[in-house]
Coordinates of C-alpha atoms in Angstrom, one line a residue:
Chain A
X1 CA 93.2 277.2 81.4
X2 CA 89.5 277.8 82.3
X3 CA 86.9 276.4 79.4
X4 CA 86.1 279.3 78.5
X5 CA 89.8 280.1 76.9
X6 CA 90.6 276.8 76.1
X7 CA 87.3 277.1 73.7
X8 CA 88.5 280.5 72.8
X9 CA 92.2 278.8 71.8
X10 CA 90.2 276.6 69.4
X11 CA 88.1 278.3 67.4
X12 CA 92.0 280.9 66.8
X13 CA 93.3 277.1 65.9
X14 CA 90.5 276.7 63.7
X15 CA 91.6 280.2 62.0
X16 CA 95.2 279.2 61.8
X17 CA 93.6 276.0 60.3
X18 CA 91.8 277.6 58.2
X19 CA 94.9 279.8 56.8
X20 CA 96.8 276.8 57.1
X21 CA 95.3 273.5 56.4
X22 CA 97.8 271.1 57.0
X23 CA 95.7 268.1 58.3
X24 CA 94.4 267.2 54.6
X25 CA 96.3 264.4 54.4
X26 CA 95.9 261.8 51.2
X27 CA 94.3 258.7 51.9
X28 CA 97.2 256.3 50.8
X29 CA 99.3 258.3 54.0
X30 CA 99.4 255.8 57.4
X31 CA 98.0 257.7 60.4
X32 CA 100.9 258.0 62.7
X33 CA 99.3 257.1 66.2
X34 CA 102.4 259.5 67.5
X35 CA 101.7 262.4 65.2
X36 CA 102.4 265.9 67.5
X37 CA 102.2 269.1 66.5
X38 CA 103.1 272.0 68.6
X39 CA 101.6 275.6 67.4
X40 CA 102.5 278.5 68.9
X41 CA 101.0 282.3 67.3
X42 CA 103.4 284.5 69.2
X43 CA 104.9 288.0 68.5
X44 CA 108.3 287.3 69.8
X45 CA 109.9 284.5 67.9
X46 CA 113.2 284.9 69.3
X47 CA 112.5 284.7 72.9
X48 CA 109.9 281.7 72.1
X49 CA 112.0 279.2 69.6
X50 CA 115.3 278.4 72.0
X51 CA 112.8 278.1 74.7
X52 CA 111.3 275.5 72.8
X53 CA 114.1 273.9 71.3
X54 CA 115.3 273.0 74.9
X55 CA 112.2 271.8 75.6
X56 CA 111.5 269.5 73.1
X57 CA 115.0 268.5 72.9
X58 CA 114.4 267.3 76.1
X59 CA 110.9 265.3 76.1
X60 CA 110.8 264.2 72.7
X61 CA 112.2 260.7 71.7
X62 CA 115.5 260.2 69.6
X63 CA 114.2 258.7 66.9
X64 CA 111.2 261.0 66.0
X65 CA 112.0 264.0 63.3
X66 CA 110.7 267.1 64.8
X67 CA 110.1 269.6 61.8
X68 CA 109.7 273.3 62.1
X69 CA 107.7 275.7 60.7
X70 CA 107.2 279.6 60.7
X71 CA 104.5 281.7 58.6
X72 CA 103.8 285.1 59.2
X73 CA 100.4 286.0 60.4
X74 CA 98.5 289.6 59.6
X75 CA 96.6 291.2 62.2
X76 CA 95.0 290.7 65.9
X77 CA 94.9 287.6 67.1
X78 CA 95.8 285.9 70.4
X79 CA 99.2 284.4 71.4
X80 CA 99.3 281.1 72.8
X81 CA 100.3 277.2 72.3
X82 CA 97.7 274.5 70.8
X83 CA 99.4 271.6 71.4
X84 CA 97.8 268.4 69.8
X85 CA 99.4 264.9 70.2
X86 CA 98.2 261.6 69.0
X87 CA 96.3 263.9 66.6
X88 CA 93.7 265.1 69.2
X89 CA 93.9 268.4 71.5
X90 CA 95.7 268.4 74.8
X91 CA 94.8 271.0 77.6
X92 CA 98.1 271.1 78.5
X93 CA 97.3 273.4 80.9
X94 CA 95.8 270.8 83.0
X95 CA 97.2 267.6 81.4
X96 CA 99.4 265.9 84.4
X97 CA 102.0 264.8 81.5
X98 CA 106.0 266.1 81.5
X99 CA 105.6 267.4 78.0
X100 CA 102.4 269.4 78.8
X101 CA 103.7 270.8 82.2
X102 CA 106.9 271.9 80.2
X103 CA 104.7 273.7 77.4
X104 CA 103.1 275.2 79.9
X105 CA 106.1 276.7 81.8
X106 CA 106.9 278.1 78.6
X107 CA 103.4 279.7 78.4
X108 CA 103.7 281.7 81.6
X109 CA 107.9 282.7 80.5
X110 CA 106.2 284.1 77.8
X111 CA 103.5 285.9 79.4
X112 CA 100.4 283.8 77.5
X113 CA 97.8 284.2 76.4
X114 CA 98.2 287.8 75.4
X115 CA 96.5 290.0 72.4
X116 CA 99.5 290.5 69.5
X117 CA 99.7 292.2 66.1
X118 CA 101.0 290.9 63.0
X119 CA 102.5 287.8 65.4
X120 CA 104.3 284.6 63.5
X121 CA 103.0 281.3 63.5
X122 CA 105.3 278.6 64.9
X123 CA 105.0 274.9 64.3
X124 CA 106.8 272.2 65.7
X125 CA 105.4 268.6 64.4
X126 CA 106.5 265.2 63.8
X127 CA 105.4 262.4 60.9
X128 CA 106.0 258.4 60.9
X129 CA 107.6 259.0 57.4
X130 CA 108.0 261.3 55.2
X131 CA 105.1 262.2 54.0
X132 CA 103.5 261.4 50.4
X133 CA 101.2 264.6 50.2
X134 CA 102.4 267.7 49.1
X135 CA 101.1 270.6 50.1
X136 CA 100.8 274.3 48.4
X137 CA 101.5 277.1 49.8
X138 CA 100.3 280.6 48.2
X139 CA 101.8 283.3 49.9
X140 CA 101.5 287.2 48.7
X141 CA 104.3 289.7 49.8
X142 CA 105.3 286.7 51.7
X143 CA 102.3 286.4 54.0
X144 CA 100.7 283.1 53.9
X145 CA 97.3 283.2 52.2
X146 CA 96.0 279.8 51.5
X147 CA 97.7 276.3 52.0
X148 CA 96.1 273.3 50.0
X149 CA 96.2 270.0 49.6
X150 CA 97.4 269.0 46.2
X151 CA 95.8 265.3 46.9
X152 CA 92.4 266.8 48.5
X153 CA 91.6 270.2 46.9
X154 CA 91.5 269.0 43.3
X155 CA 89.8 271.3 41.1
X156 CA 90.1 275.4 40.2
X157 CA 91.1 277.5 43.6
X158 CA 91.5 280.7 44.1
X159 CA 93.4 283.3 45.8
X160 CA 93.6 286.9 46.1
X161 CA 95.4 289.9 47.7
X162 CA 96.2 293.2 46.9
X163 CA 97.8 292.7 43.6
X164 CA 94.3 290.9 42.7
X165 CA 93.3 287.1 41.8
X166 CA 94.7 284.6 40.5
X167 CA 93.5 281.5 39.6
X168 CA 95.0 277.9 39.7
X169 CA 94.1 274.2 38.8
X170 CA 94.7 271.2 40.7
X171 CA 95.0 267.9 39.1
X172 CA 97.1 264.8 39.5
X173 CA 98.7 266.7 42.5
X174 CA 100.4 269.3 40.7
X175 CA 99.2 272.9 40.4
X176 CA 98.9 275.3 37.5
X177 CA 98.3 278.7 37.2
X178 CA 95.9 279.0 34.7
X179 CA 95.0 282.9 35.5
X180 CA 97.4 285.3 37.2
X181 CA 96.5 289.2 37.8
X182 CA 98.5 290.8 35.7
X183 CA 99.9 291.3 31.9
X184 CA 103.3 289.3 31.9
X185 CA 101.8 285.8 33.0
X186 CA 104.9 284.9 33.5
X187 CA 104.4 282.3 36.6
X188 CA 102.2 280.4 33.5
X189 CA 104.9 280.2 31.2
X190 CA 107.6 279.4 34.3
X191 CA 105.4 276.3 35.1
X192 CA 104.9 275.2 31.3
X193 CA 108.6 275.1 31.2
X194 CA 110.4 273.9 34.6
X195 CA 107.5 271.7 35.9
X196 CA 107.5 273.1 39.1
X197 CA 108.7 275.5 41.7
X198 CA 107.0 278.8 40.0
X199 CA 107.4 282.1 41.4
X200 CA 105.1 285.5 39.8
X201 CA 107.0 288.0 40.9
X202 CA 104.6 291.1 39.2
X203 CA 101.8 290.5 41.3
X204 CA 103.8 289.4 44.5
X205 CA 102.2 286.5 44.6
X206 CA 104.3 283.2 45.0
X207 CA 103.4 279.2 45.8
X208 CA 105.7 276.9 47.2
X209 CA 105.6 273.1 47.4
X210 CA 106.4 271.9 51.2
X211 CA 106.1 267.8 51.7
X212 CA 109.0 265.7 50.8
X213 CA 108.3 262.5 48.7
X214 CA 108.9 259.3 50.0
X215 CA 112.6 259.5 49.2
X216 CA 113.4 261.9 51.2
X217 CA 115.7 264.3 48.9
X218 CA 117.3 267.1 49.8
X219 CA 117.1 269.0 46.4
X220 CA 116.8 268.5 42.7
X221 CA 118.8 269.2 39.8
X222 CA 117.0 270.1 36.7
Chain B
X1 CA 110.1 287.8 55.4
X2 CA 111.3 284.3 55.2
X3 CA 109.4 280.9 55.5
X4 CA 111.2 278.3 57.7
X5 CA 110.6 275.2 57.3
X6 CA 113.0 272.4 59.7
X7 CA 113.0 269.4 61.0
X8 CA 115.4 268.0 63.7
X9 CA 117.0 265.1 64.5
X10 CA 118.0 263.9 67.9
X11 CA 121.4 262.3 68.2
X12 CA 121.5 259.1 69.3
X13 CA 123.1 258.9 73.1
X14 CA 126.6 259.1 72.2
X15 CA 126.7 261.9 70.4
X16 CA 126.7 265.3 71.8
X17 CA 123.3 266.2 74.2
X18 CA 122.3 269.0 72.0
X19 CA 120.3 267.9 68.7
X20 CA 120.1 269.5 65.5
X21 CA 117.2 271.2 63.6
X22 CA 117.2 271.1 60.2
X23 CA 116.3 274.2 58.8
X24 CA 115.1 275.6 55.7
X25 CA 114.0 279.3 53.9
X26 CA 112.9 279.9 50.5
X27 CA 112.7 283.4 48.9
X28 CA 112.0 284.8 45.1
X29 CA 115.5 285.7 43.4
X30 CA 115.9 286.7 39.8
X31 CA 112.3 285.5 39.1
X32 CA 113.6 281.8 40.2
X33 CA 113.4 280.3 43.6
X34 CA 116.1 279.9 46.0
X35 CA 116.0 277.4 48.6
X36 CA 118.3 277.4 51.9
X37 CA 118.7 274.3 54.1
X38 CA 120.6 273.5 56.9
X39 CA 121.8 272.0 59.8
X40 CA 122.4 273.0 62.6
X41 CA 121.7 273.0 66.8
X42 CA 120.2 276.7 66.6
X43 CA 117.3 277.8 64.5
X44 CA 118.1 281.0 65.6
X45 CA 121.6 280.6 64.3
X46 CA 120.4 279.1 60.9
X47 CA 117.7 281.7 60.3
X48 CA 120.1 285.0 61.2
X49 CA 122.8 283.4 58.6
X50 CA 119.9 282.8 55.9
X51 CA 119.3 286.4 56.5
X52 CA 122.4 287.4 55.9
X53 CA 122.8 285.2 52.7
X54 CA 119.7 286.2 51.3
X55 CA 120.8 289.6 51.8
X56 CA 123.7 289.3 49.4
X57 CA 122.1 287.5 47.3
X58 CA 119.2 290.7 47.1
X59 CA 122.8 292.7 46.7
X60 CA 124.1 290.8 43.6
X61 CA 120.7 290.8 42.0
X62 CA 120.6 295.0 42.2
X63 CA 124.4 294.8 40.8
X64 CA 123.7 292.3 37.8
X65 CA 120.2 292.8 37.1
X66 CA 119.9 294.3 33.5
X67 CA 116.8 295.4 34.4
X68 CA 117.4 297.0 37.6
X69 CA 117.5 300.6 37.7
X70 CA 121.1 301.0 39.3
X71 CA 123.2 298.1 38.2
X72 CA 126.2 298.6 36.4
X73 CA 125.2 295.8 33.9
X74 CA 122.1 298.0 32.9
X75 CA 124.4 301.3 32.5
X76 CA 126.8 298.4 30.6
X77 CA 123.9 297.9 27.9
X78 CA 122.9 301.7 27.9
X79 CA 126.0 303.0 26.9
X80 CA 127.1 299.7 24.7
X81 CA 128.7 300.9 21.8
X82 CA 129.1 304.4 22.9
X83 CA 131.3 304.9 26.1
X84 CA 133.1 302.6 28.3
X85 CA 131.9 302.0 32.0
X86 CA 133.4 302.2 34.9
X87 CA 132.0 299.6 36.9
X88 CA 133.2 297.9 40.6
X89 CA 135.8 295.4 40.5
X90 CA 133.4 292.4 41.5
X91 CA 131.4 293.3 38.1
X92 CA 134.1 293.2 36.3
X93 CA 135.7 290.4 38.0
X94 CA 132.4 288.2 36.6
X95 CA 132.5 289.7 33.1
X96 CA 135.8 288.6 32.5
X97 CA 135.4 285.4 34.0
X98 CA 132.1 285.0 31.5
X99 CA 134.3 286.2 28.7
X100 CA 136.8 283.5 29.6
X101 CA 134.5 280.6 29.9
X102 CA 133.1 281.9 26.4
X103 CA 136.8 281.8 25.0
X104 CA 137.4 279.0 26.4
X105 CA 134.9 276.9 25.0
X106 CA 135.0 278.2 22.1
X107 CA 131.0 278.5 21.8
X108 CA 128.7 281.6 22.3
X109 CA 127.3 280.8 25.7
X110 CA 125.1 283.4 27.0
X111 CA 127.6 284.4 29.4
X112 CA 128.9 286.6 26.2
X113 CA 127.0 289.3 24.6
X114 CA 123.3 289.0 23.6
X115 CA 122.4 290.9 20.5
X116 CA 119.7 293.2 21.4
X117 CA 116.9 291.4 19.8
X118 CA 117.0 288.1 21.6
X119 CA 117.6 289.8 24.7
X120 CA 114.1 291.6 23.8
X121 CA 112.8 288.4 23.2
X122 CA 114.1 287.4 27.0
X123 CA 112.1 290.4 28.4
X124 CA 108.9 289.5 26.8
X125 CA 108.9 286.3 28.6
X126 CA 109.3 284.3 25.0
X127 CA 111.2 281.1 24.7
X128 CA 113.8 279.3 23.5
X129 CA 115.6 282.5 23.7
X130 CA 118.9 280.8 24.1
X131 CA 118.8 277.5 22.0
X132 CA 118.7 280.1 19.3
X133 CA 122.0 281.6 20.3
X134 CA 123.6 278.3 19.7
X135 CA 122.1 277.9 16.6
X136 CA 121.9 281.2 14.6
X137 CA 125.1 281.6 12.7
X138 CA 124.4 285.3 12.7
X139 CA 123.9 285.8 16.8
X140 CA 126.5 283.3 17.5
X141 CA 129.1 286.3 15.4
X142 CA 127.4 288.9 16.9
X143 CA 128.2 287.0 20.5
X144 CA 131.6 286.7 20.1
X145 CA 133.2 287.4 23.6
X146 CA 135.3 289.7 21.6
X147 CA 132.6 292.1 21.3
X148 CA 133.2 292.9 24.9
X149 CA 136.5 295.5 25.6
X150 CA 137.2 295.0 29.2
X151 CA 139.8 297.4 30.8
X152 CA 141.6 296.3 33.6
X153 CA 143.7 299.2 34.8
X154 CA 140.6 301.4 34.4
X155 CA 138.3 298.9 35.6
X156 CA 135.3 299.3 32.7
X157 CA 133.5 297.8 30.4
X158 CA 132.5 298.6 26.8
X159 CA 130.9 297.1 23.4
X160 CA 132.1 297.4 20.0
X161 CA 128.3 296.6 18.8
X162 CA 125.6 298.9 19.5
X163 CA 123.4 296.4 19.3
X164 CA 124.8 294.2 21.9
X165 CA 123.4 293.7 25.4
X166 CA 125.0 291.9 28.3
X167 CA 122.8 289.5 30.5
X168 CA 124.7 287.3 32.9
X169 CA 122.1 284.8 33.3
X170 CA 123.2 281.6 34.8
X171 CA 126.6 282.3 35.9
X172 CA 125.4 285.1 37.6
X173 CA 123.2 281.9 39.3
X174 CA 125.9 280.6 40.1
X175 CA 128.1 282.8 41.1
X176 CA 125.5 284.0 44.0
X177 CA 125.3 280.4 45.0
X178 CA 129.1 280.5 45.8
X179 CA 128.3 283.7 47.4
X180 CA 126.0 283.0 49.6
X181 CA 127.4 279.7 50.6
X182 CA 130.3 282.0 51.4
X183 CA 128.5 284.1 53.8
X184 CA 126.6 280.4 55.5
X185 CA 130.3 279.0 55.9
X186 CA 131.2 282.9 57.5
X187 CA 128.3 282.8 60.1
X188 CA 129.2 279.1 61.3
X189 CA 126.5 276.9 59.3
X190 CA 129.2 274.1 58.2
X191 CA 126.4 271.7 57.0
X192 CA 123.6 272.9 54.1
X193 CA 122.4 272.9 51.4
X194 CA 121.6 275.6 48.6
X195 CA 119.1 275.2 45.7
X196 CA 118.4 277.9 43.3
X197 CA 116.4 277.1 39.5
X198 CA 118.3 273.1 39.9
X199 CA 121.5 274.4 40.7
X200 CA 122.4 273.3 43.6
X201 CA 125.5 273.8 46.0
X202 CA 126.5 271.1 49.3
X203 CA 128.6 271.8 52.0
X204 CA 129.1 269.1 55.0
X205 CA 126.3 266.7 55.3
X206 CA 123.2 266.4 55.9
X207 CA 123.8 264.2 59.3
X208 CA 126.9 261.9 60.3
X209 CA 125.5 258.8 58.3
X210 CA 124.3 260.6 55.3
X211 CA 125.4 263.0 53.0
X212 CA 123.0 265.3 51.0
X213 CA 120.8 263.6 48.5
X214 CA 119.5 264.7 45.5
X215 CA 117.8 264.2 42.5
X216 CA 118.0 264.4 38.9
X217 CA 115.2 264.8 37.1
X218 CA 114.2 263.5 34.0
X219 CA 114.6 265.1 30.9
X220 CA 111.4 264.2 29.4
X221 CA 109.2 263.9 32.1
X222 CA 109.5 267.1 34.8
X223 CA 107.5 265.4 37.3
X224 CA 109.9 262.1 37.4
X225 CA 113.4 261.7 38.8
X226 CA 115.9 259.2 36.6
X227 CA 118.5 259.0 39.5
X228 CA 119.9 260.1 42.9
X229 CA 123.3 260.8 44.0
X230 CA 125.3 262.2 47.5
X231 CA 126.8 265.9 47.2
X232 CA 128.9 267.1 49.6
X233 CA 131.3 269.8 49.6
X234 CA 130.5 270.9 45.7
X235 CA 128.1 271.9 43.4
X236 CA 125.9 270.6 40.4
X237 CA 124.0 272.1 37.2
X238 CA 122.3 270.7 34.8
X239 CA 121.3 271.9 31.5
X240 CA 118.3 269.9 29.9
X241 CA 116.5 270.4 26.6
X242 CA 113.0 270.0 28.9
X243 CA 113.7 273.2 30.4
X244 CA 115.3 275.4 27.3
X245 CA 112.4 274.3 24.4
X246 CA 109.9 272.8 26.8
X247 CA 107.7 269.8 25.8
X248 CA 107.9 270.7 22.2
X249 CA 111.5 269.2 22.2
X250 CA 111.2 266.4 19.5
X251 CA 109.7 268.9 16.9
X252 CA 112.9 271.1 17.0
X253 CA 115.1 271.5 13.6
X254 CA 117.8 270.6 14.6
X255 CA 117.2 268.2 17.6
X256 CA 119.7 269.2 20.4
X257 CA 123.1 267.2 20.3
X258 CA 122.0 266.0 23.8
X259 CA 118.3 265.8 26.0
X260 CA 120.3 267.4 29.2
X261 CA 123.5 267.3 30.8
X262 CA 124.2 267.0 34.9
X263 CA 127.7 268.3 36.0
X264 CA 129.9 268.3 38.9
X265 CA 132.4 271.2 39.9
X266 CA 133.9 272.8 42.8
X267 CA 131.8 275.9 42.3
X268 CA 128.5 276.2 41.2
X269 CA 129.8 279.0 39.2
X270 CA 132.5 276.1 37.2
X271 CA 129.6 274.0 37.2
X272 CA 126.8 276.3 35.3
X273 CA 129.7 277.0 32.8
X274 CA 130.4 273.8 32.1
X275 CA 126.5 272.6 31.9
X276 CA 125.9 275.0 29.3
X277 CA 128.8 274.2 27.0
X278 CA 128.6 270.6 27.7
X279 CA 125.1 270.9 27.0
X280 CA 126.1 272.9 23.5
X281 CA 128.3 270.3 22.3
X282 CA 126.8 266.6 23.3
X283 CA 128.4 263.6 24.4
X284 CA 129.9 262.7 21.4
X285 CA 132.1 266.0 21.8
X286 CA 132.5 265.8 25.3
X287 CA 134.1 262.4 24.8
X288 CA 137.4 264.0 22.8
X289 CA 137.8 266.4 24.6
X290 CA 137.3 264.8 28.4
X291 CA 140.7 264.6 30.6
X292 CA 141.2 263.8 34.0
X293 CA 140.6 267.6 34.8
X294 CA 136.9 267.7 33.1
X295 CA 134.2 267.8 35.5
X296 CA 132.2 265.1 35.6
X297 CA 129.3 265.0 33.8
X298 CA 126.4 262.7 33.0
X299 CA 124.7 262.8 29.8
X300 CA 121.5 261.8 28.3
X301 CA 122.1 262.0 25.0
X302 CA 119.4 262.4 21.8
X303 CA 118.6 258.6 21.5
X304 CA 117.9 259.0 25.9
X305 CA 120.8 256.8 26.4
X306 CA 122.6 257.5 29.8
X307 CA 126.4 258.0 30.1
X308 CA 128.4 258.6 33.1
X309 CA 131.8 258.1 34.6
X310 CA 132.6 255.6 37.3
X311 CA 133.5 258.7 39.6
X312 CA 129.5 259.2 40.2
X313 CA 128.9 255.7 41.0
X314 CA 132.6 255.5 43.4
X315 CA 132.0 258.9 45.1
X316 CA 128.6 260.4 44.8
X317 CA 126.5 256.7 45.2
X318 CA 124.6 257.4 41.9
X319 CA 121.4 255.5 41.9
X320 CA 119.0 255.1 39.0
X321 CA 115.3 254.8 39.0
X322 CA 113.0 252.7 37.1

């Protein structure tokens, strides 16, 4: 990859990034020196993922937990991998390292970098341990809008899409919807009453909580 | 459009050279979240089976729906008192295994008929709608499962009451839970995991070591968890006063016989109908009437005492937190 793409595969990281915030991590979280993250923005999810599986079955270690990850993505953008390990950006392109050289016989199966509409988002990363921070997703008609934090972005947030606004509060790393677009308010009153895990179906908006806590269930009975 | 969410474990060396991904997808159902998870050696695999699952899930929700425009259970309340229904066999089938659980508790769950009223009251988003099912003398008569004329050999369905309305609620919940672990077990996913509004339904494990784990959250305090067992191969639902009245619990006239109730079952269907009328009658009742062939339940009753049976500790590895 010359500089001039590589730069270019950034600054569509940085938009992913900016859709999808995952590195706010909480300060009581241990940095993993062997965090990895794989991203791949790709229209063709099921040509890319066995690829991948095979590949990563066969470089990464037995004991790390390789999670996965798929949001939909809305408009032009361009399809490639950003592959980070040991939480900095690898060229893999011109990284000498199996991994990287595997990533990047993927790449040219796949014909990338090319210009895609309405692609997915694929993400393949690892943690030490599970993690303590949960993080909030806000999606509307199912397309990722905003991910936060609920350690780092404390405070009112907002989102909006077609259905129109609707405003939240973060404190104490829970979330409630203080303001939602339309007359029923029911995601309000489905907070006030489970705790967690609201859905507004009216406006088509919807959060989810992604993150496990330190013990590592599997679900909750409430 | 789905949201995946896995993570995979490698086997160790002697195991088999392919390595699992554990795969999850969540998706709005009945206002309420549902949450797949599974595992299994192909995300492609897991994802075309939580397709399908979803999908008849999105099927049973059109059918049951009271609000939908086409169910059967919204022509059911249109014509109630008026003319019987005819309605498929699988509606019918869940009306008259609602009516049964109703009968057989002896207690007007809100598997029965809703007078028209409370079920108003649903709609509008207000609470406590079904607490004061249990307790209004008046709705509890007019919720008799004998309100409800159900006609076999002419599969339909048909109120006395005009003022009756049906709405399924949570064993419709559950009943789609058995459904779509149904269709995962049909499309090869032998190990997952499903989650809908904190009734949850295991199948296999979640690797060799470790069955699936889960919580049980505290009655008083939604953000806490008291305790943690292993499910496999069954379902659990719990019933707790949090979620009926909300935080306003200990101002209620009368107090609930019990704070919540977690049961185990075969189905999560068995189990939703048992956490409601387990929940309805408190641990005192449960007591007389529990028999080897009662699920198992574990109660925290009024005073927040705990009470289980030795089966969760011996089986399910029930663990309680601090």
């Amino acid at each position: 990859m010359n500089r001039r793409n590589f730069l270019k595969n950034l600054s569509l990281l940085g938009l992913s990034w900016a859709i999808a915030p995952v590195w706010t991590f909480a300060a009581e979280r241990t940095v993993a020196p062997e965090d990895f993250c794989l991203n791949l923005i790709i229209d063709d999810s099921a040509s890319a993922i066995p690829l991948l599986e095979k590949l990563l079955a066969r470089h990464l270690p037995a004991e790390k937990n390789l999670k996965f990850a798929e949001y939909p993505l809305r408009g032009s953008h361009l399809a490639d991998f950003v592959l980070i390990e040991n939480r900095r950006v690898v060229d893999y392109r011109n990284v000498d390292e199996e991994l990287a050289k595997g990533v990047y016989e993927v790449a040219k199966n796949l014909g990338l970098p090319k210009k895609v509409d309405n692609p997915v988002l694929l993400k393949f990363y690892t943690e030490a341990r599970p993690r303590l921070v949960q993080t909030l997703n806000i999606l509307g008609n199912d397309i990722l809008i905003k991910r936060l934090s609920l350690t780092d972005a404390a405070g009112a947030q907002q989102s909006e899409n077609a259905g129109g606004r609707m405003t939240l509060v973060i404190r104490n790393k829970s979330a409630q919807i203080t303001n939602a677009p339309c007359r029923h308010q029911t995601c309000r009153q489905i907070i006030t009453a489970a705790g967690q895990n609201p859905v507004c179906i009216f406006p088509q908006l919807r959060r989810s909580r992604e993150g496990k806590e330190e013990s590592n269930f599997d679900g909750v009975t409430f | 459009m789905l949201i995946y969410a896995g993570e995979a474990r490698l086997l160790c060396a002697q195991a088999a050279n392919s390595s699992l991904f554990e795969v999850s997808a969540t998706q709005s159902w009945f206002g309420t979240r549902v949450d797949l998870l599974a595992q299994h050696e192909s995300i492609q695999a897991c994802k075309q089976a939580f397709y399908e699952a979803f999908r008849e899930m999105a099927r049973l929700e059109k059918l049951f729906g009271a609000e939908m425009p086409e169910s059967e259970m919204r022509q059911i309340n249109q014509q109630a008192g008026h003319t019987p229904v005819k309605v498929s066999a699988e509606t019918l089938g869940l009306i008259k295994r609602a009516a049964e659980y109703a009968q057989k508790f002896s207690v007007a769950l809100e598997v029965a008929a809703q007078p028209r009223e409370e079920l108003g009251g649903a709609r509008r988003g207000l609470p406590n709608t079904k607490p004061e099912l249990m307790r209004n003398a008046a709705c509890r008569a007019l919720a008799d499962y004998a309100e409800i004329i159900i006609d076999e050999r002419d599969t339909t369905i048909a109120f006395k009451h005009a003022d009756l309305q049906l709405a399924l609620g949570d064993i419709v919940r559950g009943y789609a839970i058995d459904r779509a672990a149904a269709i995962l077990k049909q499309q090869g996913i032998k190990n997952f995991l499903i989650t809908a509004d904190g009734d949850i339904y295991a199948a296999g494990r979640k690797d060799e070591n470790q069955k699936w784990r889960v919580g049980i959250q505290h009655p008083r305090h939604p953000n806490a968890l008291m305790a943690s067992f292993d499910l496999s191969d069954g379902a659990v639902a719990t019933n707790s006063a949090y979620d009926l009245y909300g935080a306003n619990n200990d101002q209620r006239d009368p107090a609930p016989p019990c704070q919540s109730v977690s049961v185990l079952a075969a189905s999560a269907e068995e189990a939703e109908a048992w956490a409601a009328y387990l929940f309805a009658i408190g641990f005192e009742a449960y007591k007389k009437i529990a028999t080897p062939q009662t699920p198992a339940a574990l109660f925290v009753d009024a005073d927040g005492r705990i009470h289980w049976e030795a089966v969760w500790e011996k089986n399910y590895r029930l663990k309680f937190w601090d």
